[in-house]
Amino acid sequence: MLDPRFVRENPEQVAELLRKKKFDLNVEEIKSLESERKTVQASAQNLRAEKKQASKQVGQLIGQGLSVDEAKAQVAEQLSKIDSQLAEAEVREQAILSALDEIMLGLPNLPHESVADGDSEDDNVEVRTWGTPREFTFEPKDHVDLGEKLGLDFDAGAKLSGSRFVVMRNKIARLHRALAQFMLDVQTGEHGYEECYTPYLVHGHALRGTGQLPKFEADLFKTNAEEQEQPHYLIPTSEVTLTNLVADSILEADQLPIKLTGHTPCFRSEAGSYGRDTRGMIRQHQFDKVEMVRIVHPEQSFEALEEMTGNAEAVLQKLDLPYRVVALCGGDLGFGATKTYDLEVWLPGQQKFREISSVSNCLDFQARRMQARFRNPETGKPELVHTLNGSGLAVGRAMVAVMENYQDEQGRIHVPEALKPYMGGIEIIE
RNA sequence: GGAGGGAUGGCUGAGCGGUUGAAAGCACUGGUCUUGAAAACCAGCGUAGGCUAAUACCCUACCCAGGGUUCGAAUCCCUGUCCCUCCGCCA
C-alpha cells in the first residue's frame, strides 16, 4: 500500500507515476472522496464528543445523589437528537472510509525513477548477459521431447489433476530434487540466508500483506470455500510466508537485514493465461521454487536489490547456464514492486531467453500492509522496513534449462558439474 | 473431535460498567549528581485521523477482530482468529 497521506496530498503526482505502470488513477474520485471524508468525519467526531459529554454528565449527576433514572432523564432529549444525527453520519463515514480503503489497497506501488517506459516484456531493458549459448552440431530438442523417455510425464499429470500438472519419475525426479537442494545450499551456505520451512496454506491476511489480495484472488487456489470458516489459500510463492514472518512486529535496528530462504511448492491458478505456454513445464499450476527474501533498513533496499540479483545469478553461473538480466519496464512491473530485475535463461529448444527468476524491491509497500517496522535509533520511533523478494531460482524452469542445454545427440542429459554431488553418482540421465 | 483458560502500550503486568488512553515495573529519552561511568533522584515517553504555521493546544478513534447490550464498555453478551492446558485421535 502507498502512504495514504502522500496519495491524498499529491494525487496528480501519484497518477503521473502510475501511468508509467499502465494504471489509471481516478484523481477526481480521490479528491472528492477525500474532501467528503473530512467533512463527514469532522461532524461525526463532534457528535461523538457531545454524546460523550452527555454520558459523562449522567455519571456526575448520579454522583451528586440523583437516581439513575432521574439522571438519564436530564439528558434524554439531547441524546436522542444526537443519536439520530450520529447514526446517519456514521453510515456515511463508514461508506467513505471503506471506499477509500478499497482504492488504496488496489493501488500498485510506484515505479522507481530508473524504470523505463513500456507496455510489455518487449520493452524491458537488457542490463547484461552472461555466458555463450552452446553451438549444437545437431538439432537441439526441447525439454518435452527430451523428457518423454526420461521420466517427465505430462500425460500422467493430466490423468491425476488435469492440464498444467506433471509427474516426474526416476532420474528426472532426482534431478529436480538435486536442483532444489543445490540452490538452497548456495543461498544458505554462500550468501548467508537463513533456511526456513513454512506452511503451504495461509490465511487471507498474509496474502493481503504481500499484495496478492484483495486484487488477485483469481490467481490463487482456495481451500474449504464453505462459508463461515476462514479459508486457506495455497501459497503462490513462499514470498508470502517468508515476508509475512515479520508482519505486525517492531524489529530492533541491529536485527536488520534479515535474509530468509526456503524451498516450497508454489500454486497458481494461471487465470487469464489459458493460451500461453501450454506445452511443457514452463507454466504449471504447481511448481517448486527456492525463494529469497530480505527485510532491510529503508536506506539499503536498492543496494540489496543488486546483491540479491547477484545471488540468483550465482546459481545460473555455477550451473554454467547462459542468461541475461533485464530491468522490467513500467508496464511489466508487478503490483508491489518499484523495480524488478528478471533473469532469463537461454533455452536451446525454444531458441529464446525465458524468465527463470524475478527479483524485486517493494520499498515499504508490503511493510505498510503488514505493519512491519523497526525502531530507528536516530528517531527512537518505529518506522516501516523495506522488503525485497526474488527467486533463487524457479526449480522447474531451471530443470528445463539444464535438460535443454546439457542434452546430447542421443537425447541424454549430462549432469552439470555443480549438481554431481547431489545426484548420487548419476552422471548421465538416459 | 471434546473440555477449560487466555489475548491490555516496545516488553512484563494491574484494571468494582462512569474524568481509565489506561496503575506499576522494565526498556527508552532529557535533566540533577559525577573527572567520567554506574547507581540514585526528577521529568518525559503509544498510534492514527481532524484542527493548526506548529512534531503546541484541543477534539475523535484505538485495550486481538467484527457484531450486540447500555445514557455510558478494556470491563457484560455473541461470533471469528490466534495462543495455552487436559482428554481423544493421529504421521
Short mmCIF file of C-alpha atoms (C1' of nucleotides) in Angstrom, two decimals:
data_model
loop_
_atom_site.label_atom_id
_atom_site.label_comp_id
_atom_site.label_asym_id
_atom_site.label_seq_id
_atom_site.Cartn_x
_atom_site.Cartn_y
_atom_site.Cartn_z
CA MET A 1 0.00 0.00 0.00
CA LEU A 2 1.15 3.51 -0.73
CA ASP A 3 1.29 6.07 2.05
CA PRO A 4 -2.35 7.24 2.12
CA ARG A 5 -1.25 10.64 3.23
CA PHE A 6 1.08 11.02 0.28
CA VAL A 7 -1.67 9.90 -2.10
CA ARG A 8 -4.22 12.38 -0.88
CA GLU A 9 -1.77 15.24 -0.72
CA ASN A 10 -0.24 14.56 -4.13
CA PRO A 11 -2.87 12.77 -6.21
CA GLU A 12 -1.69 14.26 -9.51
CA GLN A 13 1.88 13.23 -8.94
CA VAL A 14 0.81 9.71 -7.97
CA ALA A 15 -1.38 9.46 -11.06
CA GLU A 16 1.51 10.57 -13.24
CA LEU A 17 3.83 7.94 -11.79
CA LEU A 18 1.21 5.22 -12.02
CA ARG A 19 0.66 5.96 -15.69
CA LYS A 20 4.11 4.51 -16.24
CA LYS A 21 2.76 1.31 -14.73
CA LYS A 22 -0.27 1.45 -17.00
CA PHE A 23 -2.54 2.12 -14.07
CA ASP A 24 -5.24 4.72 -14.44
CA LEU A 25 -5.79 6.59 -11.20
CA ASN A 26 -9.04 8.50 -10.91
CA VAL A 27 -7.76 11.69 -9.35
CA GLU A 28 -11.14 13.38 -9.22
CA GLU A 29 -12.65 10.44 -7.38
CA ILE A 30 -9.93 10.54 -4.77
CA LYS A 31 -10.20 14.27 -4.33
CA SER A 32 -13.94 14.26 -3.87
CA LEU A 33 -13.90 11.25 -1.53
CA GLU A 34 -11.19 12.95 0.48
CA SER A 35 -12.99 16.22 0.90
CA GLU A 36 -16.18 14.42 1.78
CA ARG A 37 -14.32 12.29 4.26
CA LYS A 38 -13.05 15.38 6.04
CA THR A 39 -16.43 17.00 6.47
CA VAL A 40 -18.23 13.79 7.38
CA GLN A 41 -15.54 12.74 9.78
CA ALA A 42 -15.45 16.13 11.44
CA SER A 43 -19.19 16.18 12.02
CA ALA A 44 -19.23 12.60 13.29
CA GLN A 45 -16.44 13.42 15.67
CA ASN A 46 -18.22 16.46 17.02
CA LEU A 47 -21.36 14.43 17.60
CA ARG A 48 -19.38 11.77 19.39
CA ALA A 49 -17.81 14.41 21.60
CA GLU A 50 -21.26 15.73 22.52
CA LYS A 51 -22.52 12.27 23.27
CA LYS A 52 -19.54 11.54 25.41
CA GLN A 53 -20.14 14.71 27.37
CA ALA A 54 -23.77 13.80 27.96
CA SER A 55 -22.88 10.33 29.19
CA LYS A 56 -20.29 11.76 31.48
CA GLN A 57 -22.92 14.11 32.82
CA VAL A 58 -25.10 11.17 33.77
CA GLY A 59 -22.29 9.78 35.84
CA GLN A 60 -21.73 13.11 37.51
CA LEU A 61 -25.41 13.57 38.33
CA ILE A 62 -25.52 10.12 39.88
CA GLY A 63 -22.52 11.11 41.91
CA GLN A 64 -24.45 14.14 43.15
CA GLY A 65 -27.15 11.90 44.51
CA LEU A 66 -29.70 11.70 41.72
CA SER A 67 -31.18 8.33 40.88
CA VAL A 68 -30.09 6.67 37.66
CA ASP A 69 -33.47 7.30 36.05
CA GLU A 70 -33.50 10.94 37.05
CA ALA A 71 -30.02 11.44 35.70
CA LYS A 72 -30.90 9.77 32.42
CA ALA A 73 -33.99 11.90 32.09
CA GLN A 74 -31.87 15.03 32.26
CA VAL A 75 -30.06 14.24 29.05
CA ALA A 76 -32.60 12.06 27.27
CA GLU A 77 -33.88 14.66 24.88
CA GLN A 78 -30.46 15.92 23.95
CA LEU A 79 -29.19 12.38 23.46
CA SER A 80 -31.95 11.23 21.20
CA LYS A 81 -31.24 14.16 18.91
CA ILE A 82 -27.52 13.37 18.86
CA ASP A 83 -28.14 9.69 18.30
CA SER A 84 -30.20 10.12 15.19
CA GLN A 85 -27.71 12.54 13.66
CA LEU A 86 -24.78 10.39 14.66
CA ALA A 87 -26.26 7.24 13.18
CA GLU A 88 -26.59 8.98 9.86
CA ALA A 89 -23.10 10.46 9.99
CA GLU A 90 -21.56 7.12 10.87
CA VAL A 91 -23.15 5.32 7.97
CA ARG A 92 -21.72 7.88 5.56
CA GLU A 93 -18.38 7.91 7.33
CA GLN A 94 -18.04 4.17 7.08
CA ALA A 95 -19.05 4.08 3.44
CA ILE A 96 -16.45 6.68 2.53
CA LEU A 97 -13.70 5.14 4.58
CA SER A 98 -14.22 1.71 3.11
CA ALA A 99 -14.39 3.14 -0.40
CA LEU A 100 -11.09 4.92 0.17
CA ASP A 101 -9.59 1.86 1.75
CA GLU A 102 -10.55 -0.27 -1.21
CA ILE A 103 -8.95 2.21 -3.58
CA MET A 104 -5.78 2.37 -1.50
CA LEU A 105 -5.43 -1.41 -1.32
CA GLY A 106 -5.84 -1.61 -5.06
CA LEU A 107 -3.14 0.92 -5.95
CA PRO A 108 0.10 -0.62 -7.19
CA ASN A 109 3.47 0.50 -5.92
CA LEU A 110 5.05 3.49 -7.64
CA PRO A 111 7.76 2.70 -10.18
CA HIS A 112 11.29 3.82 -9.41
CA GLU A 113 12.59 6.70 -11.50
CA SER A 114 15.08 4.39 -13.23
CA VAL A 115 12.27 2.23 -14.63
CA ALA A 116 11.86 2.53 -18.39
CA ASP A 117 8.58 3.37 -20.09
CA GLY A 118 6.96 0.49 -21.89
CA ASP A 119 3.89 -1.66 -22.28
CA SER A 120 5.09 -5.24 -22.16
CA GLU A 121 8.07 -7.51 -21.77
CA ASP A 122 9.19 -6.45 -25.23
CA ASP A 123 10.13 -3.08 -23.76
CA ASN A 124 12.27 -4.45 -20.95
CA VAL A 125 15.86 -3.25 -20.93
CA GLU A 126 18.73 -5.70 -21.18
CA VAL A 127 21.24 -4.91 -18.45
CA ARG A 128 23.88 -7.58 -19.07
CA THR A 129 24.37 -11.06 -20.43
CA TRP A 130 26.45 -13.93 -19.15
CA GLY A 131 27.79 -16.98 -20.94
CA THR A 132 27.57 -18.01 -24.55
CA PRO A 133 24.82 -20.23 -25.90
CA ARG A 134 26.25 -23.58 -26.90
CA GLU A 135 26.72 -24.39 -30.58
CA PHE A 136 24.91 -27.60 -31.34
CA THR A 137 26.10 -30.00 -34.05
CA PHE A 138 22.59 -31.39 -34.18
CA GLU A 139 19.08 -30.03 -33.86
CA PRO A 140 18.52 -29.48 -30.12
CA LYS A 141 15.21 -30.80 -28.76
CA ASP A 142 13.03 -29.09 -26.25
CA HIS A 143 12.51 -30.50 -22.78
CA VAL A 144 9.16 -32.08 -23.64
CA ASP A 145 10.67 -34.23 -26.36
CA LEU A 146 13.73 -34.97 -24.29
CA GLY A 147 11.70 -35.81 -21.23
CA GLU A 148 9.37 -38.24 -22.93
CA LYS A 149 11.75 -41.17 -22.47
CA LEU A 150 13.41 -39.88 -19.30
CA GLY A 151 10.50 -39.71 -16.87
CA LEU A 152 8.89 -36.33 -17.48
CA ASP A 153 5.28 -37.40 -17.83
CA PHE A 154 2.69 -34.75 -18.64
CA ASP A 155 0.03 -37.32 -19.52
CA ALA A 156 0.25 -38.81 -16.06
CA GLY A 157 -0.06 -35.32 -14.54
CA ALA A 158 -3.15 -34.66 -16.62
CA LYS A 159 -4.63 -38.02 -15.66
CA LEU A 160 -4.36 -37.18 -11.99
CA SER A 161 -5.08 -33.47 -11.92
CA GLY A 162 -5.81 -32.10 -15.37
CA SER A 163 -3.72 -29.84 -17.53
CA ARG A 164 -0.66 -27.98 -16.27
CA PHE A 165 0.40 -30.72 -13.88
CA VAL A 166 3.34 -33.04 -14.27
CA VAL A 167 4.64 -36.29 -12.88
CA MET A 168 8.38 -36.78 -12.72
CA ARG A 169 9.96 -40.15 -12.32
CA ASN A 170 13.25 -41.82 -11.88
CA LYS A 171 16.38 -39.77 -12.68
CA ILE A 172 14.37 -36.74 -13.77
CA ALA A 173 12.68 -36.62 -10.38
CA ARG A 174 16.11 -36.95 -8.84
CA LEU A 175 17.45 -34.12 -10.97
CA HIS A 176 14.59 -31.92 -9.87
CA ARG A 177 15.29 -32.67 -6.23
CA ALA A 178 19.03 -32.16 -6.74
CA LEU A 179 18.45 -28.71 -8.20
CA ALA A 180 16.36 -27.59 -5.24
CA GLN A 181 18.90 -28.90 -2.73
CA PHE A 182 21.73 -27.28 -4.62
CA MET A 183 20.02 -23.89 -4.75
CA LEU A 184 19.18 -23.98 -1.09
CA ASP A 185 22.79 -24.82 -0.25
CA VAL A 186 24.07 -21.94 -2.36
CA GLN A 187 21.75 -19.41 -0.74
CA THR A 188 22.32 -20.59 2.82
CA GLY A 189 25.98 -21.59 2.62
CA GLU A 190 27.36 -18.88 0.38
CA HIS A 191 25.00 -15.93 0.65
CA GLY A 192 24.03 -16.07 4.29
CA TYR A 193 20.29 -16.67 4.04
CA GLU A 194 18.51 -18.40 6.89
CA GLU A 195 16.76 -21.57 5.77
CA CYS A 196 13.04 -21.71 6.56
CA TYR A 197 10.34 -24.29 6.23
CA THR A 198 6.94 -22.61 6.07
CA PRO A 199 3.26 -23.53 5.61
CA TYR A 200 1.91 -24.04 2.10
CA LEU A 201 -1.54 -22.90 3.21
CA VAL A 202 -2.12 -19.43 4.59
CA HIS A 203 -4.93 -17.21 5.75
CA GLY A 204 -6.04 -14.28 3.65
CA HIS A 205 -4.37 -11.66 5.81
CA ALA A 206 -0.92 -12.95 4.88
CA LEU A 207 -1.78 -12.62 1.20
CA ARG A 208 -3.10 -9.15 1.84
CA GLY A 209 0.22 -8.30 3.48
CA THR A 210 2.27 -9.16 0.43
CA GLY A 211 -0.29 -7.76 -2.02
CA GLN A 212 -1.88 -10.80 -3.69
CA LEU A 213 -5.19 -9.96 -2.02
CA PRO A 214 -7.66 -8.44 -2.45
CA LYS A 215 -6.89 -7.77 -6.10
CA PHE A 216 -5.57 -11.08 -7.40
CA GLU A 217 -7.78 -13.65 -5.77
CA ALA A 218 -8.47 -15.25 -9.16
CA ASP A 219 -4.82 -16.30 -9.43
CA LEU A 220 -4.97 -18.28 -6.21
CA PHE A 221 -6.20 -21.69 -5.18
CA LYS A 222 -8.57 -21.50 -2.25
CA THR A 223 -9.50 -24.30 0.14
CA ASN A 224 -12.55 -25.01 2.29
CA ALA A 225 -14.62 -22.48 0.44
CA GLU A 226 -17.66 -23.33 2.54
CA GLU A 227 -18.86 -20.16 4.14
CA GLN A 228 -18.26 -19.42 7.81
CA GLU A 229 -14.85 -20.91 8.07
CA GLN A 230 -11.86 -18.74 7.38
CA PRO A 231 -10.49 -20.10 4.11
CA HIS A 232 -6.95 -21.19 3.49
CA TYR A 233 -5.17 -20.36 0.28
CA LEU A 234 -2.33 -22.31 -1.30
CA ILE A 235 0.70 -20.06 -1.47
CA PRO A 236 1.54 -18.78 -4.96
CA THR A 237 5.13 -18.27 -3.77
CA SER A 238 6.92 -18.53 -0.45
CA GLU A 239 7.48 -14.79 -0.69
CA VAL A 240 4.13 -14.75 1.11
CA THR A 241 5.19 -16.80 4.11
CA LEU A 242 8.78 -15.61 4.36
CA THR A 243 7.90 -11.93 4.12
CA ASN A 244 4.95 -12.15 6.49
CA LEU A 245 7.22 -13.61 9.13
CA VAL A 246 7.89 -10.01 10.18
CA ALA A 247 4.27 -8.84 9.94
CA ASP A 248 2.98 -6.92 12.96
CA SER A 249 6.38 -6.66 14.52
CA ILE A 250 8.77 -3.96 15.59
CA LEU A 251 12.31 -5.10 14.99
CA GLU A 252 15.44 -3.75 16.60
CA ALA A 253 17.74 -1.96 14.16
CA ASP A 254 20.54 -4.44 14.76
CA GLN A 255 18.34 -7.32 13.62
CA LEU A 256 18.43 -5.93 10.08
CA PRO A 257 18.99 -7.03 7.45
CA ILE A 258 17.05 -10.27 7.73
CA LYS A 259 17.79 -12.69 4.90
CA LEU A 260 15.47 -15.68 4.50
CA THR A 261 15.24 -18.52 2.03
CA GLY A 262 13.00 -21.51 1.62
CA HIS A 263 12.14 -24.24 -0.83
CA THR A 264 8.41 -24.68 -1.34
CA PRO A 265 5.93 -25.65 -3.95
CA CYS A 266 4.00 -22.75 -5.44
CA PHE A 267 0.42 -22.94 -6.65
CA ARG A 268 -1.07 -20.69 -9.28
CA SER A 269 -4.39 -20.98 -10.98
CA GLU A 270 -2.95 -19.16 -14.00
CA ALA A 271 -6.25 -17.49 -14.59
CA GLY A 272 -6.05 -15.41 -17.72
CA SER A 273 -3.15 -17.27 -19.30
CA TYR A 274 -5.08 -20.07 -20.96
CA GLY A 275 -3.32 -19.96 -24.27
CA ARG A 276 0.22 -19.35 -23.05
CA ASP A 277 2.95 -21.96 -22.73
CA THR A 278 0.53 -24.84 -22.80
CA ARG A 279 3.30 -27.19 -23.81
CA GLY A 280 5.76 -28.39 -21.21
CA MET A 281 6.51 -27.30 -17.71
CA ILE A 282 7.17 -23.62 -18.21
CA ARG A 283 3.75 -22.71 -16.84
CA GLN A 284 2.31 -25.19 -14.33
CA HIS A 285 -0.33 -24.95 -11.63
CA GLN A 286 2.20 -26.41 -9.20
CA PHE A 287 5.92 -25.78 -9.30
CA ASP A 288 8.81 -25.63 -6.89
CA LYS A 289 10.86 -22.58 -6.13
CA VAL A 290 13.68 -21.57 -3.85
CA GLU A 291 12.79 -18.10 -2.69
CA MET A 292 14.93 -15.33 -1.23
CA VAL A 293 13.50 -12.58 0.96
CA ARG A 294 15.24 -9.66 2.59
CA ILE A 295 13.93 -7.32 5.25
CA VAL A 296 16.15 -4.26 5.27
CA HIS A 297 16.71 -0.75 6.55
CA PRO A 298 14.91 1.66 4.18
CA GLU A 299 18.15 3.23 3.04
CA GLN A 300 19.60 -0.08 1.94
CA SER A 301 16.94 -1.58 -0.27
CA PHE A 302 18.41 -0.66 -3.64
CA GLU A 303 21.80 -1.95 -2.68
CA ALA A 304 20.07 -5.13 -1.51
CA LEU A 305 18.27 -5.42 -4.84
CA GLU A 306 21.57 -5.52 -6.72
CA GLU A 307 23.00 -8.05 -4.29
CA MET A 308 20.00 -10.32 -4.46
CA THR A 309 20.08 -10.28 -8.22
CA GLY A 310 23.68 -11.40 -7.92
CA ASN A 311 22.60 -14.17 -5.53
CA ALA A 312 20.20 -15.52 -8.15
CA GLU A 313 22.77 -15.15 -10.92
CA ALA A 314 25.28 -17.17 -8.91
CA VAL A 315 23.09 -20.25 -9.25
CA LEU A 316 22.98 -19.98 -13.04
CA GLN A 317 26.70 -19.32 -13.21
CA LYS A 318 27.50 -22.40 -11.15
CA LEU A 319 25.28 -24.41 -13.45
CA ASP A 320 27.04 -22.78 -16.41
CA LEU A 321 23.76 -21.76 -17.99
CA PRO A 322 23.83 -18.68 -20.27
CA TYR A 323 21.43 -15.96 -19.25
CA ARG A 324 20.70 -12.29 -19.42
CA VAL A 325 19.48 -9.78 -16.88
CA VAL A 326 16.69 -7.41 -17.85
CA ALA A 327 15.24 -4.46 -15.98
CA LEU A 328 11.46 -4.57 -16.25
CA CYS A 329 9.71 -1.66 -17.91
CA GLY A 330 6.80 0.10 -16.23
CA GLY A 331 4.11 -1.95 -17.92
CA ASP A 332 5.68 -5.29 -16.98
CA LEU A 333 6.38 -4.40 -13.36
CA GLY A 334 4.47 -6.35 -10.72
CA PHE A 335 1.88 -4.90 -8.36
CA GLY A 336 4.11 -4.48 -5.31
CA ALA A 337 7.43 -3.76 -7.00
CA THR A 338 9.10 -0.42 -7.52
CA LYS A 339 11.90 -2.02 -9.51
CA THR A 340 12.46 -5.55 -10.76
CA TYR A 341 15.24 -7.44 -12.48
CA ASP A 342 14.34 -10.61 -14.32
CA LEU A 343 16.89 -13.30 -15.07
CA GLU A 344 16.25 -15.02 -18.37
CA VAL A 345 17.97 -18.29 -19.11
CA TRP A 346 18.81 -19.48 -22.60
CA LEU A 347 16.62 -22.35 -23.80
CA PRO A 348 18.04 -24.03 -26.92
CA GLY A 349 14.77 -25.86 -27.53
CA GLN A 350 12.96 -22.56 -27.95
CA GLN A 351 15.96 -20.55 -29.16
CA LYS A 352 14.91 -17.92 -26.63
CA PHE A 353 15.71 -16.42 -23.27
CA ARG A 354 12.98 -17.33 -20.77
CA GLU A 355 12.32 -15.93 -17.32
CA ILE A 356 13.75 -18.06 -14.54
CA SER A 357 13.98 -15.54 -11.73
CA SER A 358 12.48 -12.23 -10.76
CA VAL A 359 13.98 -10.02 -8.08
CA SER A 360 12.02 -7.06 -6.77
CA ASN A 361 12.35 -4.18 -4.37
CA CYS A 362 8.96 -3.39 -2.81
CA LEU A 363 10.15 -0.47 -0.66
CA ASP A 364 7.66 -0.03 2.23
CA PHE A 365 4.68 -1.14 0.11
CA GLN A 366 4.34 -4.57 1.72
CA ALA A 367 5.69 -3.39 5.08
CA ARG A 368 2.83 -0.90 5.36
CA ARG A 369 0.24 -3.57 4.61
CA MET A 370 1.87 -5.94 7.08
CA GLN A 371 2.76 -3.33 9.69
CA ALA A 372 6.37 -4.47 9.66
CA ARG A 373 8.55 -1.89 11.33
CA PHE A 374 11.88 -1.38 13.03
CA ARG A 375 12.85 1.03 15.74
CA ASN A 376 15.03 3.70 14.17
CA PRO A 377 17.77 4.52 16.67
CA GLU A 378 18.08 8.03 15.26
CA THR A 379 14.49 8.95 15.99
CA GLY A 380 13.53 6.34 18.57
CA LYS A 381 10.35 5.81 16.56
CA PRO A 382 9.09 2.72 14.78
CA GLU A 383 9.45 3.12 11.02
CA LEU A 384 8.48 0.86 8.16
CA VAL A 385 11.12 -1.53 6.87
CA HIS A 386 11.71 -2.25 3.19
CA THR A 387 11.11 -5.71 1.76
CA LEU A 388 12.59 -7.48 -1.23
CA ASN A 389 11.95 -10.84 -2.74
CA GLY A 390 13.42 -12.89 -5.54
CA SER A 391 13.56 -16.36 -6.92
CA GLY A 392 16.77 -18.18 -6.37
CA LEU A 393 15.55 -19.92 -8.59
CA ALA A 394 12.44 -21.48 -10.06
CA VAL A 395 13.26 -25.18 -9.83
CA GLY A 396 11.11 -26.50 -12.68
CA ARG A 397 12.33 -23.94 -15.17
CA ALA A 398 15.91 -24.50 -14.05
CA MET A 399 15.44 -28.18 -14.80
CA VAL A 400 14.13 -27.33 -18.24
CA ALA A 401 17.23 -25.23 -18.82
CA VAL A 402 19.58 -27.98 -17.65
CA MET A 403 17.87 -30.56 -19.85
CA GLU A 404 17.94 -28.44 -22.96
CA ASN A 405 21.44 -27.05 -22.50
CA TYR A 406 23.06 -30.30 -21.44
CA GLN A 407 21.47 -32.65 -23.98
CA ASP A 408 23.47 -34.76 -26.41
CA GLU A 409 22.65 -36.14 -29.82
CA GLN A 410 21.20 -39.32 -28.31
CA GLY A 411 18.77 -37.33 -26.23
CA ARG A 412 20.62 -37.93 -22.99
CA ILE A 413 21.26 -35.29 -20.33
CA HIS A 414 24.76 -34.80 -18.94
CA VAL A 415 24.59 -33.79 -15.30
CA PRO A 416 26.26 -30.39 -14.72
CA GLU A 417 29.40 -30.48 -12.59
CA ALA A 418 27.76 -28.49 -9.78
CA LEU A 419 24.92 -30.99 -9.43
CA LYS A 420 27.01 -34.16 -9.36
CA PRO A 421 27.35 -34.17 -5.56
CA TYR A 422 23.57 -34.20 -5.38
CA MET A 423 22.94 -36.97 -7.92
CA GLY A 424 24.31 -39.96 -6.05
CA GLY A 425 26.78 -40.89 -8.74
CA ILE A 426 24.49 -40.39 -11.70
CA GLU A 427 26.36 -38.51 -14.43
CA ILE A 428 24.13 -39.12 -17.39
CA ILE A 429 20.36 -39.19 -17.43
CA GLU A 430 19.12 -41.62 -20.02
"C1'" G B 1 -13.12 -34.11 17.70
"C1'" G B 2 -14.33 -32.83 23.23
"C1'" A B 3 -13.48 -29.67 27.91
"C1'" G B 4 -11.40 -25.44 30.02
"C1'" G B 5 -8.09 -20.85 30.31
"C1'" G B 6 -6.18 -16.62 27.86
"C1'" A B 7 -5.17 -12.14 24.20
"C1'" U B 8 -4.18 -4.84 27.59
"C1'" G B 9 1.08 0.30 25.28
"C1'" G B 10 8.38 -1.67 22.87
"C1'" C B 11 8.29 -5.80 26.92
"C1'" U B 12 6.19 -7.74 31.74
"C1'" G B 13 1.71 -6.85 34.01
"C1'" A B 14 -2.86 -4.31 37.06
"C1'" G B 15 -7.51 -2.84 35.84
"C1'" C B 16 -15.82 -2.74 41.07
"C1'" G B 17 -19.71 -0.77 33.62
"C1'" G B 18 -18.93 6.03 34.90
"C1'" U B 19 -12.70 12.15 34.07
"C1'" U B 20 -9.03 4.93 32.67
"C1'" G B 21 -5.66 6.38 26.97
"C1'" A B 22 -5.38 3.02 30.70
"C1'" A B 23 -1.71 1.51 37.63
"C1'" A B 24 3.14 -0.46 38.39
"C1'" G B 25 7.85 -2.33 36.81
"C1'" C B 26 11.42 -2.82 32.80
"C1'" A B 27 13.34 -0.55 28.44
"C1'" C B 28 13.98 4.20 26.15
"C1'" U B 29 14.78 9.93 26.18
"C1'" G B 30 16.13 14.52 28.83
"C1'" G B 31 17.90 16.55 33.47
"C1'" U B 32 20.30 16.67 38.58
"C1'" C B 33 24.60 14.50 40.80
"C1'" U B 34 29.77 12.69 38.99
"C1'" U B 35 36.52 13.84 36.45
"C1'" G B 36 33.79 10.02 33.51
"C1'" A B 37 30.54 5.91 34.02
"C1'" A B 38 27.22 3.29 37.15
"C1'" A B 39 23.71 3.93 40.98
"C1'" A B 40 20.13 7.21 42.95
"C1'" C B 41 16.60 11.01 42.23
"C1'" C B 42 13.33 14.28 38.99
"C1'" A B 43 10.75 14.68 34.39
"C1'" G B 44 9.16 12.78 29.78
"C1'" C B 45 7.77 8.67 26.88
"C1'" G B 46 1.78 4.84 22.20
"C1'" U B 47 -0.62 5.05 17.23
"C1'" A B 48 -3.94 7.16 13.67
"C1'" G B 49 -7.38 10.99 11.98
"C1'" G B 50 -9.30 16.12 12.42
"C1'" C B 51 -7.98 21.33 13.56
"C1'" U B 52 -3.38 24.26 13.03
"C1'" A B 53 2.09 27.88 10.86
"C1'" A B 54 3.12 24.02 14.50
"C1'" U B 55 6.24 17.50 15.78
"C1'" A B 56 1.96 23.35 20.54
"C1'" C B 57 -3.16 23.13 22.39
"C1'" C B 58 -7.88 20.97 21.65
"C1'" C B 59 -11.25 17.11 19.62
"C1'" U B 60 -12.16 11.87 17.89
"C1'" A B 61 -10.85 6.74 17.49
"C1'" C B 62 -7.91 2.60 19.10
"C1'" C B 63 -7.04 -2.30 25.40
"C1'" C B 64 -6.91 -9.32 19.15
"C1'" A B 65 -11.04 -8.62 15.08
"C1'" G B 66 -16.32 -7.98 13.97
"C1'" G B 67 -21.17 -7.53 15.87
"C1'" G B 68 -24.53 -6.67 20.29
"C1'" U B 69 -26.47 -4.89 25.36
"C1'" U B 70 -26.26 0.08 27.87
"C1'" C B 71 -27.24 7.02 28.79
"C1'" G B 72 -22.07 5.12 29.18
"C1'" A B 73 -17.88 -0.95 27.62
"C1'" A B 74 -10.82 -2.53 28.25
"C1'" U B 75 -14.63 -4.31 31.79
"C1'" C B 76 -21.11 -7.74 30.18
"C1'" C B 77 -23.07 -11.00 25.75
"C1'" C B 78 -22.34 -13.40 20.70
"C1'" U B 79 -19.14 -14.82 16.50
"C1'" G B 80 -14.29 -15.30 14.42
"C1'" U B 81 -8.82 -15.62 14.75
"C1'" C B 82 -4.61 -16.85 17.48
"C1'" C B 83 -2.10 -18.91 21.94
"C1'" C B 84 -2.02 -22.26 26.33
"C1'" U B 85 -3.69 -26.74 29.40
"C1'" C B 86 -6.21 -31.50 29.64
"C1'" C B 87 -8.76 -35.78 27.04
"C1'" G B 88 -9.39 -38.42 22.35
"C1'" C B 89 -7.28 -39.49 17.54
"C1'" C B 90 -3.00 -39.45 14.57
"C1'" A B 91 2.28 -39.31 10.73
#
